[in-house]
PDB file of C-alpha atoms in Angstrom:
ATOM      1  CA  MET A  17      49.289 105.263 -60.166  1.00 59.00           C
ATOM      2  CA  TRP A  18      46.456 103.370 -58.543  1.00 63.00           C
ATOM      3  CA  LEU A  19      44.174 103.830 -55.568  1.00 75.00           C
ATOM      4  CA  TYR A  20      44.426 100.651 -53.502  1.00 72.00           C
ATOM      5  CA  GLU A  21      41.288  99.362 -51.688  1.00 75.00           C
ATOM      6  CA  LYS A  22      42.487  97.050 -49.066  1.00 78.00           C
ATOM      7  CA  LYS A  23      40.138  94.147 -49.683  1.00 81.00           C
ATOM      8  CA  LEU A  24      40.250  91.167 -51.955  1.00 82.00           C
ATOM      9  CA  GLN A  25      38.184  91.053 -55.088  1.00 83.00           C
ATOM     10  CA  TYR A  26      36.592  87.888 -53.817  1.00 92.00           C
ATOM     11  CA  PRO A  27      36.547  86.923 -50.094  1.00 94.00           C
ATOM     12  CA  ILE A  28      38.759  84.096 -49.146  1.00 97.00           C
ATOM     13  CA  ASN A  29      38.045  82.227 -45.891  1.00 97.00           C
ATOM     14  CA  ILE A  30      39.607  78.775 -45.867  1.00 98.00           C
ATOM     15  CA  LYS A  31      38.983  76.904 -42.702  1.00 97.00           C
ATOM     16  CA  ASN A  32      40.997  73.793 -43.200  1.00 97.00           C
ATOM     17  CA  PRO A  33      44.667  73.480 -43.807  1.00 97.00           C
ATOM     18  CA  ASP A  34      45.573  71.621 -47.000  1.00 98.00           C
ATOM     19  CA  PRO A  35      49.379  71.821 -47.784  1.00 97.00           C
ATOM     20  CA  ARG A  36      48.760  69.501 -50.821  1.00 97.00           C
ATOM     21  CA  MET A  37      46.458  72.079 -52.476  1.00 98.00           C
ATOM     22  CA  ALA A  38      48.803  74.867 -51.453  1.00 98.00           C
ATOM     23  CA  ARG A  39      51.570  73.064 -53.174  1.00 97.00           C
ATOM     24  CA  LEU A  40      49.429  72.876 -56.340  1.00 98.00           C
ATOM     25  CA  ILE A  41      47.821  76.288 -56.257  1.00 98.00           C
ATOM     26  CA  ILE A  42      51.218  78.074 -55.876  1.00 98.00           C
ATOM     27  CA  THR A  43      51.626  77.482 -59.613  1.00 98.00           C
ATOM     28  CA  ALA A  44      48.844  80.061 -60.115  1.00 98.00           C
ATOM     29  CA  TYR A  45      51.017  82.484 -58.195  1.00 98.00           C
ATOM     30  CA  GLY A  46      54.454  82.055 -59.798  1.00 97.00           C
ATOM     31  CA  GLY A  47      54.161  79.281 -62.489  1.00 97.00           C
ATOM     32  CA  ALA A  48      54.450  79.858 -66.190  1.00 96.00           C
ATOM     33  CA  ASP A  49      50.669  80.483 -66.602  1.00 97.00           C
ATOM     34  CA  GLY A  50      50.333  82.227 -63.203  1.00 97.00           C
ATOM     35  CA  GLU A  51      49.207  85.655 -62.109  1.00 98.00           C
ATOM     36  CA  LEU A  52      52.682  87.193 -61.491  1.00 98.00           C
ATOM     37  CA  GLY A  53      53.699  86.505 -65.077  1.00 97.00           C
ATOM     38  CA  ALA A  54      50.389  87.763 -66.483  1.00 98.00           C
ATOM     39  CA  ALA A  55      50.633  91.097 -64.515  1.00 98.00           C
ATOM     40  CA  VAL A  56      54.245  91.772 -65.611  1.00 98.00           C
ATOM     41  CA  ARG A  57      53.546  90.718 -69.241  1.00 98.00           C
ATOM     42  CA  TYR A  58      50.578  92.940 -69.716  1.00 98.00           C
ATOM     43  CA  LEU A  59      51.905  95.868 -67.931  1.00 97.00           C
ATOM     44  CA  SER A  60      55.058  95.645 -70.043  1.00 97.00           C
ATOM     45  CA  GLN A  61      53.129  95.143 -73.252  1.00 97.00           C
ATOM     46  CA  ARG A  62      50.978  98.073 -72.793  1.00 97.00           C
ATOM     47  CA  PHE A  63      53.787 100.547 -73.868  1.00 97.00           C
ATOM     48  CA  SER A  64      53.708  99.228 -77.415  1.00 95.00           C
ATOM     49  CA  MET A  65      49.927  99.235 -77.841  1.00 97.00           C
ATOM     50  CA  PRO A  66      48.957 101.615 -80.582  1.00 97.00           C
ATOM     51  CA  ASN A  67      46.305 103.847 -78.917  1.00 97.00           C
ATOM     52  CA  ASP A  68      44.989 104.902 -75.535  1.00 97.00           C
ATOM     53  CA  THR A  69      42.137 102.270 -75.727  1.00 97.00           C
ATOM     54  CA  THR A  70      44.425  99.328 -76.213  1.00 98.00           C
ATOM     55  CA  LYS A  71      46.885 100.685 -73.736  1.00 98.00           C
ATOM     56  CA  ALA A  72      44.075 101.000 -71.155  1.00 97.00           C
ATOM     57  CA  ILE A  73      42.988  97.408 -71.777  1.00 98.00           C
ATOM     58  CA  ALA A  74      46.435  96.095 -71.108  1.00 98.00           C
ATOM     59  CA  ASN A  75      46.980  98.321 -68.150  1.00 97.00           C
ATOM     60  CA  ASP A  76      43.582  97.441 -66.592  1.00 97.00           C
ATOM     61  CA  ILE A  77      44.030  93.609 -67.023  1.00 98.00           C
ATOM     62  CA  GLY A  78      47.628  93.868 -65.860  1.00 97.00           C
ATOM     63  CA  SER A  79      46.498  95.748 -62.714  1.00 95.00           C
ATOM     64  CA  GLU A  80      43.774  93.245 -62.041  1.00 96.00           C
ATOM     65  CA  GLU A  81      46.268  90.426 -62.277  1.00 97.00           C
ATOM     66  CA  LEU A  82      48.034  92.009 -59.424  1.00 95.00           C
ATOM     67  CA  GLY A  83      44.846  91.612 -57.501  1.00 94.00           C
ATOM     68  CA  HIS A  84      44.644  87.988 -58.495  1.00 97.00           C
ATOM     69  CA  LEU A  85      48.215  87.562 -57.393  1.00 97.00           C
ATOM     70  CA  GLU A  86      47.116  88.776 -53.950  1.00 95.00           C
ATOM     71  CA  MET A  87      44.097  86.352 -53.833  1.00 97.00           C
ATOM     72  CA  VAL A  88      46.258  83.369 -54.858  1.00 98.00           C
ATOM     73  CA  GLY A  89      48.792  84.233 -52.259  1.00 98.00           C
ATOM     74  CA  THR A  90      46.101  84.555 -49.652  1.00 97.00           C
ATOM     75  CA  ILE A  91      44.673  81.075 -50.783  1.00 98.00           C
ATOM     76  CA  CYS A  92      48.078  79.547 -50.364  1.00 98.00           C
ATOM     77  CA  HIS A  93      48.741  81.249 -47.074  1.00 98.00           C
ATOM     78  CA  GLN A  94      45.380  80.056 -45.628  1.00 98.00           C
ATOM     79  CA  LEU A  95      45.822  76.577 -46.865  1.00 98.00           C
ATOM     80  CA  LEU A  96      49.152  76.451 -44.966  1.00 98.00           C
ATOM     81  CA  ASP A  97      47.907  78.068 -41.815  1.00 97.00           C
ATOM     82  CA  GLY A  98      47.736  75.461 -39.072  1.00 96.00           C
ATOM     83  CA  ALA A  99      49.544  72.849 -40.926  1.00 96.00           C
ATOM     84  CA  ASP A 100      51.959  70.794 -38.890  1.00 96.00           C
ATOM     85  CA  CYS A 101      55.198  69.193 -40.067  1.00 96.00           C
ATOM     86  CA  GLN A 102      53.493  65.793 -40.564  1.00 97.00           C
ATOM     87  CA  MET A 103      50.950  67.278 -42.878  1.00 96.00           C
ATOM     88  CA  LEU A 104      53.611  69.170 -44.738  1.00 96.00           C
ATOM     89  CA  LYS A 105      55.702  65.933 -45.276  1.00 96.00           C
ATOM     90  CA  GLU A 106      52.607  63.894 -46.416  1.00 96.00           C
ATOM     91  CA  ALA A 107      51.670  66.627 -48.902  1.00 95.00           C
ATOM     92  CA  GLY A 108      55.225  66.729 -50.335  1.00 93.00           C
ATOM     93  CA  TYR A 109      55.612  70.279 -49.116  1.00 93.00           C
ATOM     94  CA  ASP A 110      58.525  69.633 -46.800  1.00 93.00           C
ATOM     95  CA  SER A 111      61.210  70.774 -49.332  1.00 92.00           C
ATOM     96  CA  ALA A 112      59.400  74.018 -49.874  1.00 93.00           C
ATOM     97  CA  TYR A 113      59.042  74.342 -46.054  1.00 95.00           C
ATOM     98  CA  VAL A 114      62.861  73.971 -45.686  1.00 95.00           C
ATOM     99  CA  GLU A 115      63.439  76.657 -48.298  1.00 94.00           C
ATOM    100  CA  HIS A 116      60.707  79.153 -47.427  1.00 95.00           C
ATOM    101  CA  GLY A 117      58.983  78.045 -44.254  1.00 95.00           C
ATOM    102  CA  LEU A 118      55.294  78.686 -44.750  1.00 96.00           C
ATOM    103  CA  GLY A 119      55.944  81.920 -46.825  1.00 96.00           C
ATOM    104  CA  VAL A 120      54.383  82.304 -50.116  1.00 97.00           C
ATOM    105  CA  TYR A 121      57.117  82.079 -52.801  1.00 97.00           C
ATOM    106  CA  PRO A 122      56.656  82.655 -56.455  1.00 97.00           C
ATOM    107  CA  GLN A 123      57.202  79.086 -58.003  1.00 97.00           C
ATOM    108  CA  ASP A 124      55.223  76.489 -59.813  1.00 97.00           C
ATOM    109  CA  ALA A 125      53.820  73.226 -58.375  1.00 96.00           C
ATOM    110  CA  ASN A 126      57.059  71.486 -58.956  1.00 95.00           C
ATOM    111  CA  GLY A 127      59.041  74.023 -56.931  1.00 94.00           C
ATOM    112  CA  VAL A 128      60.552  75.760 -59.991  1.00 96.00           C
ATOM    113  CA  PRO A 129      61.062  79.419 -59.119  1.00 96.00           C
ATOM    114  CA  PHE A 130      59.375  82.151 -61.230  1.00 97.00           C
ATOM    115  CA  THR A 131      61.543  83.389 -64.075  1.00 96.00           C
ATOM    116  CA  ALA A 132      61.106  86.330 -66.532  1.00 94.00           C
ATOM    117  CA  ALA A 133      61.601  83.759 -69.241  1.00 93.00           C
ATOM    118  CA  TYR A 134      57.832  83.097 -68.856  1.00 91.00           C
ATOM    119  CA  LEU A 135      57.089  86.551 -70.263  1.00 91.00           C
ATOM    120  CA  GLN A 136      56.779  87.772 -73.830  1.00 90.00           C
ATOM    121  CA  SER A 137      56.849  91.397 -74.988  1.00 93.00           C
ATOM    122  CA  LYS A 138      57.673  91.714 -78.670  1.00 95.00           C
ATOM    123  CA  GLY A 139      56.638  95.322 -79.286  1.00 96.00           C
ATOM    124  CA  ASP A 140      54.120  94.374 -81.856  1.00 96.00           C
ATOM    125  CA  ALA A 141      50.479  94.649 -80.822  1.00 97.00           C
ATOM    126  CA  ILE A 142      49.200  91.706 -82.862  1.00 97.00           C
ATOM    127  CA  THR A 143      51.946  89.445 -81.705  1.00 97.00           C
ATOM    128  CA  ASP A 144      51.550  90.498 -78.059  1.00 97.00           C
ATOM    129  CA  LEU A 145      47.806  90.201 -78.082  1.00 98.00           C
ATOM    130  CA  THR A 146      48.011  86.818 -79.718  1.00 97.00           C
ATOM    131  CA  GLU A 147      50.275  85.777 -76.827  1.00 97.00           C
ATOM    132  CA  ASP A 148      47.800  87.375 -74.319  1.00 98.00           C
ATOM    133  CA  LEU A 149      44.842  85.455 -75.725  1.00 98.00           C
ATOM    134  CA  ALA A 150      46.701  82.153 -75.476  1.00 97.00           C
ATOM    135  CA  ALA A 151      47.937  83.077 -71.894  1.00 97.00           C
ATOM    136  CA  GLU A 152      44.337  83.751 -70.685  1.00 98.00           C
ATOM    137  CA  GLN A 153      43.202  80.423 -72.140  1.00 98.00           C
ATOM    138  CA  LYS A 154      46.086  78.573 -70.531  1.00 98.00           C
ATOM    139  CA  ALA A 155      45.358  80.248 -67.063  1.00 98.00           C
ATOM    140  CA  LYS A 156      41.628  79.240 -67.455  1.00 98.00           C
ATOM    141  CA  LYS A 157      42.583  75.663 -67.990  1.00 98.00           C
ATOM    142  CA  MET A 158      44.988  75.850 -65.009  1.00 98.00           C
ATOM    143  CA  TYR A 159      42.169  76.951 -62.761  1.00 98.00           C
ATOM    144  CA  GLU A 160      39.911  74.269 -64.110  1.00 98.00           C
ATOM    145  CA  TYR A 161      42.495  71.568 -63.228  1.00 98.00           C
ATOM    146  CA  LEU A 162      42.879  72.999 -59.788  1.00 98.00           C
ATOM    147  CA  ILE A 163      39.142  73.057 -59.166  1.00 98.00           C
ATOM    148  CA  ASP A 164      39.047  69.345 -60.331  1.00 98.00           C
ATOM    149  CA  LEU A 165      41.642  68.586 -57.532  1.00 98.00           C
ATOM    150  CA  THR A 166      39.780  69.892 -54.497  1.00 98.00           C
ATOM    151  CA  ASP A 167      36.475  69.156 -52.727  1.00 97.00           C
ATOM    152  CA  ASP A 168      36.781  72.103 -50.419  1.00 98.00           C
ATOM    153  CA  PRO A 169      34.203  74.729 -51.389  1.00 98.00           C
ATOM    154  CA  ASP A 170      36.223  77.366 -49.568  1.00 98.00           C
ATOM    155  CA  VAL A 171      39.033  76.655 -52.123  1.00 98.00           C
ATOM    156  CA  LYS A 172      36.745  75.968 -55.082  1.00 98.00           C
ATOM    157  CA  GLU A 173      34.795  79.196 -55.088  1.00 98.00           C
ATOM    158  CA  PRO A 174      37.736  81.661 -55.250  1.00 98.00           C
ATOM    159  CA  LEU A 175      39.239  79.454 -57.973  1.00 98.00           C
ATOM    160  CA  ARG A 176      35.958  79.578 -59.947  1.00 98.00           C
ATOM    161  CA  PHE A 177      35.939  83.489 -59.496  1.00 98.00           C
ATOM    162  CA  LEU A 178      39.603  83.591 -60.945  1.00 98.00           C
ATOM    163  CA  ARG A 179      38.639  81.201 -63.804  1.00 98.00           C
ATOM    164  CA  ALA A 180      35.733  83.566 -64.729  1.00 98.00           C
ATOM    165  CA  ARG A 181      37.964  86.547 -64.696  1.00 98.00           C
ATOM    166  CA  GLU A 182      40.255  84.777 -67.127  1.00 98.00           C
ATOM    167  CA  ILE A 183      37.273  84.497 -69.567  1.00 98.00           C
ATOM    168  CA  VAL A 184      36.636  88.210 -69.232  1.00 98.00           C
ATOM    169  CA  HIS A 185      40.311  89.023 -69.913  1.00 98.00           C
ATOM    170  CA  PHE A 186      40.253  86.836 -72.994  1.00 98.00           C
ATOM    171  CA  GLN A 187      37.209  88.675 -74.292  1.00 98.00           C
ATOM    172  CA  ARG A 188      38.855  92.096 -73.475  1.00 98.00           C
ATOM    173  CA  PHE A 189      42.000  91.105 -75.401  1.00 98.00           C
ATOM    174  CA  GLY A 190      39.867  90.033 -78.187  1.00 98.00           C
ATOM    175  CA  GLU A 191      38.252  93.508 -78.235  1.00 98.00           C
ATOM    176  CA  ALA A 192      41.838  94.960 -78.275  1.00 98.00           C
ATOM    177  CA  MET A 193      42.874  92.697 -81.204  1.00 98.00           C
ATOM    178  CA  GLU A 194      39.856  93.965 -83.243  1.00 97.00           C
ATOM    179  CA  ILE A 195      40.833  97.529 -82.556  1.00 97.00           C
ATOM    180  CA  VAL A 196      44.420  96.968 -83.582  1.00 97.00           C
ATOM    181  CA  LYS A 197      43.398  95.130 -86.796  1.00 95.00           C
ATOM    182  CA  ARG A 198      41.034  97.979 -87.630  1.00 94.00           C
ATOM    183  CA  LEU A 199      43.692 100.491 -87.081  1.00 93.00           C
ATOM    184  CA  GLN A 200      46.145  98.662 -89.239  1.00 90.00           C
ATOM    185  CA  SER A 201      43.495  98.144 -91.996  1.00 87.00           C
ATOM    186  CA  ASN A 202      42.803 101.919 -91.999  1.00 80.00           C
ATOM    187  CA  ARG A 203      46.553 102.663 -92.155  1.00 73.00           C
ATOM    188  CA  LYS A 204      46.948 100.573 -95.228  1.00 61.00           C
ATOM    189  CA  TYR A 205      44.164 102.525 -97.044  1.00 53.00           C
ATOM    190  CA  LEU A 206      45.926 105.815 -96.084  1.00 51.00           C
ATOM    191  CA  ILE A 207      49.314 104.628 -97.452  1.00 49.00           C
ATOM    192  CA  LEU A 208      47.739 103.664-100.861  1.00 44.00           C
TER     193      LEU A 208
END
């Protein structure tokens, strides 16, 4: 159970509609390297972590990813707020509009809906943490590419914040990996 504080981790105040960026940023919501997949992946993997510390790391990061999901959804919502049909057509957002209106829907930038096939949970801590380290690197690159595609500081700054958090998550998963390796190494000596 969590206590929910009703504010975003980083304030988002986008003033100018930009359906083109909304169409791209939605991939951080429901794409293969997006926040929804990260949250579900880490919260699922925590059950097979070998001790309370590594379980807590997976739980903490998975929970934070839910906050990131809220931030990305807010960015997309604000980028669409005030957009007219002509803007949607010019941005290639018209097909998404027909399916979902201006609602935030978990999909990638190509309109492919989120799927649980994006997730991995093998039940082996080393395998899962290796997956998590790669996932954080891919998410970091995704945010860098999104930052490259906008000149709007109201969009860039929250994306930079999210990118920075991916780096922290990578470091935390690295700490968890070291703990698991140490535990496995100690177990080998006990067996001999």
